[in-house]
């Protein structure tokens, strides 16, 4: 059965194939963007990009559905034309966060239709005291593998006859990560024709309005010098992917623990798609014991990392160590003082 969405739905979720079909139906060429009729859509696309990259936020207000639908592919074109991967990651995350805010208030039938249209996944709506849907276990695992908290692990889920029971807000969270990747891949694969002068001017205006791209790499990082758990999180950051909260805590406490300064630790994070220097500085200073109760947090133990799904033990290099700080050193007994690795 063909899925039907209204214009309002397509304006809210312009990443859908149906929204793309709607835009294709306009038979719009790149040269048409010179015309006055399309300047409002270009302006909305420009505002969309600046808002997304500056604030990690895109307004959910929809005044004109047609304009909103068209502004999405135009925004992708503008970000692609800027030519900086960091901004593509930032924009993709902002679009996924916008979708998440809208989906949290959405009807169950629309959520089911979006999952089917965007990801070819069938959801079954259920009447249950706690859960709202059930989904095929394989479909669940393909998406939940990106999350590291215990509640996402299959062993902690209700599974019945090959189906996993999920709440609406859990589905929305699963969908957010999928949308982020979808938007990014769409931009990455976009082939740009020569754009008209008026569009080039908009690209220049956006570039001037955006913050400078911060340093993307930690100074003096030598591949292989860090434990596998730390290298795993660094690899996620290097790829511009989201890092779970406890992964960031591990990274921050580890680098502070080996003597890096607060500023050096902050320089690890700029490639994170949701990077905010102000918020990152606050979190790093808090872990360093410079804020709040002035308690310096210690590096979590290997046992704690296992419970958070963040242990990637090398049988030889990690042999007989109980804490990432011992990696690369001769085996020594840990001090018997209590380690505060809570966060």
Short mmCIF file of N, CA and C in Angstrom, two decimals, residues 16 35 40 48 69 84 99 104 113 128 135 144 169 172 176 198 207 217 273 275 293 306 308 313 319:
data_model
loop_
_atom_site.label_atom_id
_atom_site.label_comp_id
_atom_site.label_asym_id
_atom_site.label_seq_id
_atom_site.Cartn_x
_atom_site.Cartn_y
_atom_site.Cartn_z
N UNK A 16 12.31 12.93 3.56
CA UNK A 16 11.57 11.79 3.02
C UNK A 16 11.65 11.74 1.49
N UNK A 35 15.72 33.40 -10.75
CA UNK A 35 14.43 34.08 -10.83
C UNK A 35 13.95 34.57 -9.46
N UNK A 40 12.67 33.72 -2.06
CA UNK A 40 12.24 33.39 -0.69
C UNK A 40 12.73 32.01 -0.23
N UNK A 48 18.32 28.68 7.27
CA UNK A 48 18.33 27.30 7.80
C UNK A 48 19.77 26.85 8.08
N UNK A 69 9.63 22.90 2.21
CA UNK A 69 10.06 21.69 1.51
C UNK A 69 11.21 22.00 0.55
N UNK A 84 33.17 22.26 3.40
CA UNK A 84 33.88 21.89 4.64
C UNK A 84 33.11 20.78 5.34
N UNK A 99 14.03 17.15 13.49
CA UNK A 99 13.09 16.04 13.26
C UNK A 99 12.70 15.39 14.58
N UNK A 104 8.58 13.80 18.44
CA UNK A 104 8.15 13.57 19.83
C UNK A 104 6.67 13.92 20.03
N UNK A 113 4.64 5.43 9.35
CA UNK A 113 4.80 5.71 7.92
C UNK A 113 6.20 6.24 7.60
N UNK A 128 -0.31 -1.23 24.93
CA UNK A 128 0.47 -1.77 26.05
C UNK A 128 0.60 -0.67 27.10
N UNK A 135 9.08 -3.92 16.92
CA UNK A 135 9.78 -3.93 15.64
C UNK A 135 10.64 -5.19 15.55
N UNK A 144 20.27 0.01 17.06
CA UNK A 144 20.67 0.16 18.46
C UNK A 144 22.16 -0.07 18.67
N UNK A 169 9.45 7.42 22.41
CA UNK A 169 10.64 8.27 22.51
C UNK A 169 11.91 7.49 22.16
N UNK A 172 12.04 7.42 18.36
CA UNK A 172 12.44 8.75 17.89
C UNK A 172 13.96 8.91 18.01
N UNK A 176 16.55 9.52 15.03
CA UNK A 176 17.39 10.71 14.95
C UNK A 176 18.77 10.38 14.40
N UNK A 198 24.15 34.60 -8.10
CA UNK A 198 23.40 35.00 -6.91
C UNK A 198 23.48 33.93 -5.81
N UNK A 207 29.36 31.74 4.56
CA UNK A 207 30.73 31.45 5.01
C UNK A 207 31.23 32.52 5.96
N UNK A 217 42.29 18.24 15.65
CA UNK A 217 43.05 17.13 16.19
C UNK A 217 43.71 17.52 17.50
N UNK A 273 29.99 16.56 16.01
CA UNK A 273 28.95 17.32 15.30
C UNK A 273 28.16 18.27 16.18
N UNK A 275 29.49 20.02 18.71
CA UNK A 275 30.50 20.74 19.50
C UNK A 275 30.06 22.15 19.86
N UNK A 293 31.68 20.96 43.09
CA UNK A 293 32.22 20.56 44.39
C UNK A 293 33.74 20.48 44.42
N UNK A 306 33.60 -1.84 30.86
CA UNK A 306 32.93 -3.03 30.33
C UNK A 306 31.42 -2.88 30.48
N UNK A 308 29.71 -0.26 30.46
CA UNK A 308 29.20 0.78 29.56
C UNK A 308 29.46 0.43 28.09
N UNK A 313 39.28 -4.50 24.63
CA UNK A 313 40.52 -5.03 25.19
C UNK A 313 41.39 -5.73 24.15
N UNK A 319 46.86 -6.80 28.87
CA UNK A 319 46.97 -7.88 29.86
C UNK A 319 47.35 -7.32 31.23
#
